[in-house]
Amino acid sequence: MHTRKPTMLEYHDVTIRVRYAETDQMGVVYHSNYLIWFEVGRVELMRALGFDYKLMEIEDDTFIVVADVHCRYHHPARYDELLTVRTSILEAKNRTLKFGYELFRQSDNKLLATGHTIHVACNRAGQVKHFPDKYKQAFLKLVAPNASRSHA
């Protein structure tokens, strides 16, 4: 059987196992942990693109600051479940990025949560800046189909 590789990365999946410390007394994941998992997905997507947050900060004086967060909870995640965080780039502009997230339970592929984060490129002093071209071009190539490709 021949499997075809996608021509470009449309999203990146990472597996998370729910730890006991991430749950409440009923074994249900506390809501703020979803934002942490979104960050894990975002960092791993960047790594899959060949970019390292730490090097972006050190070598390019580019920090990706969270400006907006949204999470919609559909079903609870529980202790010891294996989850998939699927991360994609929904929008890429000169100074901003919008990441999209889907969180699935692996045992039944049930969609547990969806969300997005909007990030602004800043320098070490916190001043808004344009993404260096090497990042901007890579981000634009990955923008999810039918999403905005604005250059504002």
Short mmCIF file of N, CA and C in Angstrom, two decimals:
data_model
loop_
_atom_site.label_atom_id
_atom_site.label_comp_id
_atom_site.label_asym_id
_atom_site.label_seq_id
_atom_site.Cartn_x
_atom_site.Cartn_y
_atom_site.Cartn_z
N MET A 1 0.84 -1.19 0.00
CA MET A 1 0.00 0.00 0.00
C MET A 1 0.88 1.24 0.00
N HIS A 2 0.55 2.20 -0.85
CA HIS A 2 1.32 3.43 -0.96
C HIS A 2 0.58 4.55 -0.25
N THR A 3 1.28 5.25 0.64
CA THR A 3 0.67 6.40 1.30
C THR A 3 1.36 7.66 0.81
N ARG A 4 0.56 8.65 0.52
CA ARG A 4 1.08 9.91 0.00
C ARG A 4 1.29 10.88 1.15
N LYS A 5 2.43 11.50 1.20
CA LYS A 5 2.70 12.51 2.21
C LYS A 5 2.09 13.83 1.76
N PRO A 6 1.53 14.59 2.69
CA PRO A 6 1.02 15.91 2.29
C PRO A 6 2.18 16.79 1.84
N THR A 7 1.88 17.69 0.89
CA THR A 7 2.93 18.56 0.35
C THR A 7 3.36 19.60 1.36
N MET A 8 2.51 19.95 2.29
CA MET A 8 2.90 20.88 3.33
C MET A 8 2.17 20.54 4.62
N LEU A 9 2.71 21.01 5.71
CA LEU A 9 2.15 20.78 7.02
C LEU A 9 0.90 21.64 7.17
N GLU A 10 -0.26 21.00 7.29
CA GLU A 10 -1.50 21.76 7.48
C GLU A 10 -1.83 21.92 8.96
N TYR A 11 -1.38 20.96 9.76
CA TYR A 11 -1.58 21.01 11.20
C TYR A 11 -0.54 20.08 11.82
N HIS A 12 -0.43 20.18 13.13
CA HIS A 12 0.50 19.31 13.85
C HIS A 12 -0.23 18.73 15.05
N ASP A 13 -0.08 17.43 15.26
CA ASP A 13 -0.69 16.74 16.39
C ASP A 13 0.36 16.42 17.44
N VAL A 14 -0.01 16.57 18.69
CA VAL A 14 0.85 16.17 19.81
C VAL A 14 -0.03 15.44 20.83
N THR A 15 0.52 14.41 21.45
CA THR A 15 -0.21 13.62 22.44
C THR A 15 0.09 14.12 23.85
N ILE A 16 -0.98 14.23 24.64
CA ILE A 16 -0.90 14.64 26.04
C ILE A 16 -1.59 13.55 26.87
N ARG A 17 -1.01 13.17 28.00
CA ARG A 17 -1.70 12.29 28.95
C ARG A 17 -2.11 13.16 30.14
N VAL A 18 -3.38 13.11 30.49
CA VAL A 18 -3.89 13.91 31.59
C VAL A 18 -3.28 13.42 32.91
N ARG A 19 -2.61 14.34 33.59
CA ARG A 19 -2.00 14.02 34.88
C ARG A 19 -2.99 14.28 36.01
N TYR A 20 -2.81 13.57 37.11
CA TYR A 20 -3.69 13.72 38.27
C TYR A 20 -3.74 15.17 38.75
N ALA A 21 -2.60 15.83 38.75
CA ALA A 21 -2.52 17.22 39.23
C ALA A 21 -3.33 18.18 38.36
N GLU A 22 -3.71 17.78 37.17
CA GLU A 22 -4.46 18.65 36.25
C GLU A 22 -5.97 18.52 36.45
N THR A 23 -6.39 17.69 37.39
CA THR A 23 -7.82 17.43 37.57
C THR A 23 -8.32 17.95 38.91
N ASP A 24 -9.66 18.04 39.00
CA ASP A 24 -10.29 18.41 40.26
C ASP A 24 -10.63 17.13 41.04
N GLN A 25 -11.37 17.25 42.12
CA GLN A 25 -11.69 16.09 42.95
C GLN A 25 -12.54 15.04 42.23
N MET A 26 -13.21 15.44 41.17
CA MET A 26 -14.03 14.50 40.41
C MET A 26 -13.26 13.87 39.26
N GLY A 27 -11.96 14.19 39.13
CA GLY A 27 -11.15 13.61 38.07
C GLY A 27 -11.31 14.31 36.73
N VAL A 28 -11.96 15.47 36.73
CA VAL A 28 -12.18 16.24 35.51
C VAL A 28 -11.09 17.30 35.40
N VAL A 29 -10.58 17.50 34.20
CA VAL A 29 -9.50 18.47 33.99
C VAL A 29 -9.98 19.88 34.31
N TYR A 30 -9.17 20.59 35.08
CA TYR A 30 -9.43 21.99 35.41
C TYR A 30 -9.26 22.83 34.15
N HIS A 31 -10.14 23.80 33.93
CA HIS A 31 -10.23 24.51 32.66
C HIS A 31 -8.95 25.20 32.20
N SER A 32 -8.14 25.72 33.10
CA SER A 32 -6.95 26.46 32.67
C SER A 32 -5.90 25.56 32.02
N ASN A 33 -5.96 24.26 32.27
CA ASN A 33 -4.98 23.35 31.68
C ASN A 33 -5.11 23.27 30.16
N TYR A 34 -6.28 23.54 29.63
CA TYR A 34 -6.46 23.52 28.19
C TYR A 34 -5.57 24.56 27.52
N LEU A 35 -5.42 25.72 28.17
CA LEU A 35 -4.56 26.77 27.62
C LEU A 35 -3.10 26.34 27.63
N ILE A 36 -2.70 25.60 28.66
CA ILE A 36 -1.34 25.07 28.71
C ILE A 36 -1.14 24.07 27.57
N TRP A 37 -2.12 23.23 27.33
CA TRP A 37 -2.02 22.24 26.25
C TRP A 37 -1.99 22.93 24.88
N PHE A 38 -2.73 24.04 24.74
CA PHE A 38 -2.66 24.81 23.50
C PHE A 38 -1.23 25.29 23.28
N GLU A 39 -0.59 25.74 24.36
CA GLU A 39 0.80 26.20 24.24
C GLU A 39 1.71 25.05 23.81
N VAL A 40 1.52 23.88 24.38
CA VAL A 40 2.32 22.72 23.98
C VAL A 40 2.14 22.47 22.49
N GLY A 41 0.90 22.50 22.02
CA GLY A 41 0.64 22.30 20.59
C GLY A 41 1.30 23.34 19.73
N ARG A 42 1.23 24.58 20.16
CA ARG A 42 1.82 25.70 19.40
C ARG A 42 3.33 25.57 19.32
N VAL A 43 3.98 25.27 20.44
CA VAL A 43 5.43 25.13 20.46
C VAL A 43 5.87 23.96 19.57
N GLU A 44 5.13 22.85 19.63
CA GLU A 44 5.49 21.69 18.83
C GLU A 44 5.24 21.92 17.33
N LEU A 45 4.21 22.69 16.99
CA LEU A 45 3.99 23.06 15.59
C LEU A 45 5.18 23.88 15.09
N MET A 46 5.60 24.84 15.88
CA MET A 46 6.75 25.66 15.49
C MET A 46 7.99 24.79 15.33
N ARG A 47 8.18 23.86 16.25
CA ARG A 47 9.34 22.96 16.18
C ARG A 47 9.28 22.11 14.90
N ALA A 48 8.08 21.65 14.55
CA ALA A 48 7.90 20.85 13.33
C ALA A 48 8.23 21.67 12.08
N LEU A 49 8.07 22.99 12.18
CA LEU A 49 8.42 23.89 11.08
C LEU A 49 9.91 24.19 11.04
N GLY A 50 10.63 23.74 12.05
CA GLY A 50 12.06 23.99 12.12
C GLY A 50 12.41 25.25 12.89
N PHE A 51 11.43 25.82 13.61
CA PHE A 51 11.66 27.03 14.39
C PHE A 51 11.66 26.69 15.88
N ASP A 52 12.49 27.39 16.61
CA ASP A 52 12.60 27.20 18.04
C ASP A 52 12.31 28.54 18.71
N TYR A 53 11.29 28.56 19.58
CA TYR A 53 10.92 29.79 20.26
C TYR A 53 12.13 30.46 20.92
N LYS A 54 12.92 29.67 21.59
CA LYS A 54 14.08 30.21 22.31
C LYS A 54 15.04 30.92 21.35
N LEU A 55 15.30 30.30 20.18
CA LEU A 55 16.20 30.92 19.21
C LEU A 55 15.56 32.15 18.55
N MET A 56 14.24 32.12 18.37
CA MET A 56 13.55 33.31 17.83
C MET A 56 13.79 34.50 18.75
N GLU A 57 13.71 34.24 20.05
CA GLU A 57 13.90 35.30 21.02
C GLU A 57 15.36 35.78 21.06
N ILE A 58 16.29 34.83 21.09
CA ILE A 58 17.71 35.17 21.23
C ILE A 58 18.28 35.74 19.94
N GLU A 59 18.09 35.04 18.83
CA GLU A 59 18.74 35.42 17.58
C GLU A 59 18.00 36.50 16.79
N ASP A 60 16.67 36.54 16.91
CA ASP A 60 15.89 37.46 16.09
C ASP A 60 15.14 38.52 16.89
N ASP A 61 15.34 38.53 18.23
CA ASP A 61 14.65 39.49 19.10
C ASP A 61 13.15 39.52 18.77
N THR A 62 12.58 38.32 18.60
CA THR A 62 11.17 38.20 18.26
C THR A 62 10.47 37.34 19.30
N PHE A 63 9.53 37.94 19.99
CA PHE A 63 8.73 37.26 21.00
C PHE A 63 7.30 37.20 20.50
N ILE A 64 6.66 36.07 20.67
CA ILE A 64 5.28 35.91 20.21
C ILE A 64 4.38 36.02 21.43
N VAL A 65 3.83 37.21 21.64
CA VAL A 65 3.07 37.55 22.83
C VAL A 65 1.59 37.23 22.63
N VAL A 66 0.98 36.57 23.60
CA VAL A 66 -0.45 36.26 23.53
C VAL A 66 -1.25 37.55 23.73
N ALA A 67 -2.15 37.83 22.78
CA ALA A 67 -2.99 39.02 22.86
C ALA A 67 -4.46 38.65 23.10
N ASP A 68 -4.85 37.43 22.71
CA ASP A 68 -6.25 37.01 22.85
C ASP A 68 -6.30 35.49 22.92
N VAL A 69 -7.18 34.98 23.77
CA VAL A 69 -7.36 33.53 23.94
C VAL A 69 -8.85 33.22 23.95
N HIS A 70 -9.19 32.13 23.28
CA HIS A 70 -10.57 31.64 23.32
C HIS A 70 -10.54 30.12 23.42
N CYS A 71 -11.37 29.57 24.29
CA CYS A 71 -11.51 28.11 24.40
C CYS A 71 -12.98 27.78 24.58
N ARG A 72 -13.46 26.86 23.77
CA ARG A 72 -14.84 26.36 23.87
C ARG A 72 -14.76 24.91 24.33
N TYR A 73 -15.34 24.64 25.49
CA TYR A 73 -15.31 23.30 26.07
C TYR A 73 -16.55 22.54 25.61
N HIS A 74 -16.33 21.40 24.96
CA HIS A 74 -17.45 20.59 24.46
C HIS A 74 -17.75 19.41 25.39
N HIS A 75 -16.72 18.72 25.84
CA HIS A 75 -16.85 17.56 26.73
C HIS A 75 -15.65 17.53 27.66
N PRO A 76 -15.80 17.00 28.86
CA PRO A 76 -14.67 17.00 29.79
C PRO A 76 -13.58 15.99 29.44
N ALA A 77 -12.35 16.35 29.75
CA ALA A 77 -11.23 15.41 29.72
C ALA A 77 -11.06 14.94 31.15
N ARG A 78 -10.58 13.71 31.30
CA ARG A 78 -10.46 13.13 32.64
C ARG A 78 -9.08 12.54 32.87
N TYR A 79 -8.80 12.31 34.13
CA TYR A 79 -7.51 11.77 34.56
C TYR A 79 -7.10 10.55 33.75
N ASP A 80 -5.84 10.53 33.32
CA ASP A 80 -5.14 9.44 32.64
C ASP A 80 -5.58 9.20 31.19
N GLU A 81 -6.45 10.04 30.66
CA GLU A 81 -6.81 9.88 29.25
C GLU A 81 -5.68 10.39 28.36
N LEU A 82 -5.54 9.75 27.21
CA LEU A 82 -4.62 10.23 26.18
C LEU A 82 -5.39 11.17 25.27
N LEU A 83 -4.83 12.35 25.06
CA LEU A 83 -5.48 13.38 24.26
C LEU A 83 -4.57 13.76 23.10
N THR A 84 -5.19 14.22 22.02
CA THR A 84 -4.45 14.78 20.90
C THR A 84 -4.76 16.26 20.81
N VAL A 85 -3.71 17.07 20.80
CA VAL A 85 -3.86 18.50 20.56
C VAL A 85 -3.47 18.74 19.10
N ARG A 86 -4.43 19.16 18.29
CA ARG A 86 -4.19 19.46 16.88
C ARG A 86 -4.10 20.98 16.73
N THR A 87 -2.97 21.44 16.21
CA THR A 87 -2.71 22.87 16.11
C THR A 87 -2.49 23.25 14.65
N SER A 88 -3.07 24.37 14.25
CA SER A 88 -2.88 24.89 12.89
C SER A 88 -2.73 26.40 12.96
N ILE A 89 -2.28 26.98 11.86
CA ILE A 89 -2.21 28.44 11.76
C ILE A 89 -3.42 28.88 10.95
N LEU A 90 -4.28 29.67 11.58
CA LEU A 90 -5.51 30.12 10.93
C LEU A 90 -5.31 31.43 10.16
N GLU A 91 -4.38 32.25 10.64
CA GLU A 91 -4.19 33.56 10.02
C GLU A 91 -2.75 34.00 10.27
N ALA A 92 -2.13 34.55 9.27
CA ALA A 92 -0.77 35.07 9.40
C ALA A 92 -0.71 36.46 8.78
N LYS A 93 -0.25 37.41 9.55
CA LYS A 93 -0.07 38.78 9.08
C LYS A 93 1.35 39.21 9.39
N ASN A 94 1.69 40.42 9.03
CA ASN A 94 3.05 40.90 9.27
C ASN A 94 3.44 40.90 10.74
N ARG A 95 2.47 41.22 11.61
CA ARG A 95 2.77 41.36 13.04
C ARG A 95 1.96 40.42 13.93
N THR A 96 1.01 39.70 13.36
CA THR A 96 0.17 38.83 14.19
C THR A 96 0.03 37.43 13.59
N LEU A 97 -0.24 36.50 14.47
CA LEU A 97 -0.51 35.11 14.10
C LEU A 97 -1.74 34.65 14.88
N LYS A 98 -2.58 33.85 14.21
CA LYS A 98 -3.72 33.25 14.89
C LYS A 98 -3.59 31.75 14.75
N PHE A 99 -3.47 31.07 15.89
CA PHE A 99 -3.39 29.62 15.91
C PHE A 99 -4.75 29.05 16.26
N GLY A 100 -5.10 27.91 15.68
CA GLY A 100 -6.33 27.21 16.00
C GLY A 100 -6.01 25.88 16.66
N TYR A 101 -6.89 25.44 17.55
CA TYR A 101 -6.66 24.21 18.31
C TYR A 101 -7.92 23.35 18.34
N GLU A 102 -7.69 22.05 18.26
CA GLU A 102 -8.74 21.06 18.50
C GLU A 102 -8.15 20.03 19.45
N LEU A 103 -8.92 19.67 20.45
CA LEU A 103 -8.46 18.69 21.43
C LEU A 103 -9.38 17.48 21.36
N PHE A 104 -8.79 16.32 21.06
CA PHE A 104 -9.54 15.08 20.91
C PHE A 104 -9.13 14.07 21.97
N ARG A 105 -10.08 13.26 22.43
CA ARG A 105 -9.76 12.10 23.26
C ARG A 105 -9.38 10.98 22.30
N GLN A 106 -8.23 10.34 22.51
CA GLN A 106 -7.74 9.34 21.57
C GLN A 106 -8.56 8.06 21.56
N SER A 107 -9.14 7.67 22.69
CA SER A 107 -9.85 6.39 22.75
C SER A 107 -11.07 6.33 21.84
N ASP A 108 -11.74 7.46 21.65
CA ASP A 108 -12.94 7.47 20.80
C ASP A 108 -12.95 8.62 19.79
N ASN A 109 -11.85 9.38 19.72
CA ASN A 109 -11.71 10.50 18.80
C ASN A 109 -12.77 11.59 19.02
N LYS A 110 -13.29 11.66 20.25
CA LYS A 110 -14.31 12.66 20.57
C LYS A 110 -13.66 14.04 20.71
N LEU A 111 -14.26 15.04 20.10
CA LEU A 111 -13.79 16.42 20.18
C LEU A 111 -14.16 16.98 21.55
N LEU A 112 -13.15 17.33 22.35
CA LEU A 112 -13.38 17.80 23.70
C LEU A 112 -13.38 19.32 23.81
N ALA A 113 -12.54 19.97 23.01
CA ALA A 113 -12.45 21.43 23.09
C ALA A 113 -11.90 21.98 21.78
N THR A 114 -12.26 23.22 21.50
CA THR A 114 -11.72 23.95 20.36
C THR A 114 -11.32 25.33 20.86
N GLY A 115 -10.40 25.96 20.16
CA GLY A 115 -10.02 27.29 20.58
C GLY A 115 -9.06 27.94 19.62
N HIS A 116 -8.67 29.14 19.96
CA HIS A 116 -7.66 29.86 19.18
C HIS A 116 -6.92 30.84 20.09
N THR A 117 -5.75 31.20 19.65
CA THR A 117 -4.98 32.26 20.32
C THR A 117 -4.48 33.21 19.24
N ILE A 118 -4.43 34.47 19.58
CA ILE A 118 -3.88 35.48 18.69
C ILE A 118 -2.62 36.03 19.36
N HIS A 119 -1.56 36.10 18.57
CA HIS A 119 -0.25 36.51 19.08
C HIS A 119 0.27 37.70 18.30
N VAL A 120 0.99 38.58 19.00
CA VAL A 120 1.61 39.74 18.39
C VAL A 120 3.12 39.59 18.50
N ALA A 121 3.83 39.88 17.42
CA ALA A 121 5.29 39.86 17.44
C ALA A 121 5.79 41.13 18.12
N CYS A 122 6.66 40.93 19.11
CA CYS A 122 7.24 42.06 19.83
C CYS A 122 8.74 41.83 20.00
N ASN A 123 9.47 42.93 20.24
CA ASN A 123 10.88 42.79 20.57
C ASN A 123 11.01 42.64 22.09
N ARG A 124 12.24 42.52 22.56
CA ARG A 124 12.49 42.31 23.99
C ARG A 124 11.91 43.44 24.85
N ALA A 125 11.86 44.64 24.31
CA ALA A 125 11.33 45.79 25.05
C ALA A 125 9.80 45.84 25.03
N GLY A 126 9.16 44.89 24.33
CA GLY A 126 7.71 44.86 24.27
C GLY A 126 7.10 45.70 23.17
N GLN A 127 7.93 46.20 22.28
CA GLN A 127 7.43 47.01 21.16
C GLN A 127 7.01 46.08 20.02
N VAL A 128 5.84 46.38 19.44
CA VAL A 128 5.33 45.58 18.33
C VAL A 128 6.28 45.70 17.14
N LYS A 129 6.51 44.59 16.45
CA LYS A 129 7.42 44.57 15.31
C LYS A 129 6.87 43.62 14.26
N HIS A 130 7.44 43.65 13.09
CA HIS A 130 7.10 42.71 12.03
C HIS A 130 7.85 41.41 12.29
N PHE A 131 7.23 40.29 11.89
CA PHE A 131 7.95 39.03 11.94
C PHE A 131 9.10 39.09 10.92
N PRO A 132 10.26 38.58 11.29
CA PRO A 132 11.32 38.45 10.28
C PRO A 132 10.79 37.63 9.10
N ASP A 133 11.26 37.95 7.92
CA ASP A 133 10.74 37.35 6.69
C ASP A 133 10.76 35.82 6.69
N LYS A 134 11.80 35.21 7.25
CA LYS A 134 11.89 33.74 7.24
C LYS A 134 10.71 33.11 7.97
N TYR A 135 10.22 33.75 9.03
CA TYR A 135 9.08 33.23 9.76
C TYR A 135 7.78 33.55 9.02
N LYS A 136 7.66 34.80 8.60
CA LYS A 136 6.43 35.23 7.94
C LYS A 136 6.11 34.37 6.72
N GLN A 137 7.12 34.09 5.90
CA GLN A 137 6.90 33.29 4.69
C GLN A 137 6.46 31.86 5.05
N ALA A 138 7.07 31.28 6.06
CA ALA A 138 6.69 29.93 6.49
C ALA A 138 5.28 29.91 7.05
N PHE A 139 4.91 30.93 7.83
CA PHE A 139 3.57 31.00 8.40
C PHE A 139 2.52 31.14 7.30
N LEU A 140 2.77 32.00 6.32
CA LEU A 140 1.81 32.21 5.24
C LEU A 140 1.56 30.93 4.45
N LYS A 141 2.58 30.11 4.28
CA LYS A 141 2.42 28.85 3.54
C LYS A 141 1.54 27.86 4.29
N LEU A 142 1.43 28.03 5.60
CA LEU A 142 0.70 27.07 6.42
C LEU A 142 -0.70 27.50 6.79
N VAL A 143 -1.09 28.69 6.41
CA VAL A 143 -2.42 29.17 6.79
C VAL A 143 -3.44 28.15 6.31
N ALA A 144 -4.31 27.75 7.23
CA ALA A 144 -5.33 26.74 6.92
C ALA A 144 -6.15 27.17 5.70
N PRO A 145 -6.59 26.20 4.88
CA PRO A 145 -7.39 26.53 3.69
C PRO A 145 -8.60 27.39 4.06
N ASN A 146 -8.91 28.33 3.21
CA ASN A 146 -10.04 29.24 3.36
C ASN A 146 -9.88 30.23 4.49
N ALA A 147 -8.73 30.24 5.15
CA ALA A 147 -8.49 31.23 6.20
C ALA A 147 -7.88 32.49 5.58
N SER A 148 -7.83 33.53 6.35
CA SER A 148 -7.31 34.80 5.85
C SER A 148 -5.81 34.72 5.60
N ARG A 149 -5.36 35.33 4.50
CA ARG A 149 -3.94 35.45 4.21
C ARG A 149 -3.57 36.93 4.14
N SER A 150 -4.22 37.71 4.95
CA SER A 150 -3.99 39.15 4.94
C SER A 150 -2.57 39.50 5.33
N HIS A 151 -2.10 40.62 4.82
CA HIS A 151 -0.73 41.07 5.11
C HIS A 151 -0.74 42.33 5.94
N ALA A 152 -1.82 42.64 6.62
CA ALA A 152 -1.92 43.88 7.40
C ALA A 152 -0.97 43.89 8.56
#
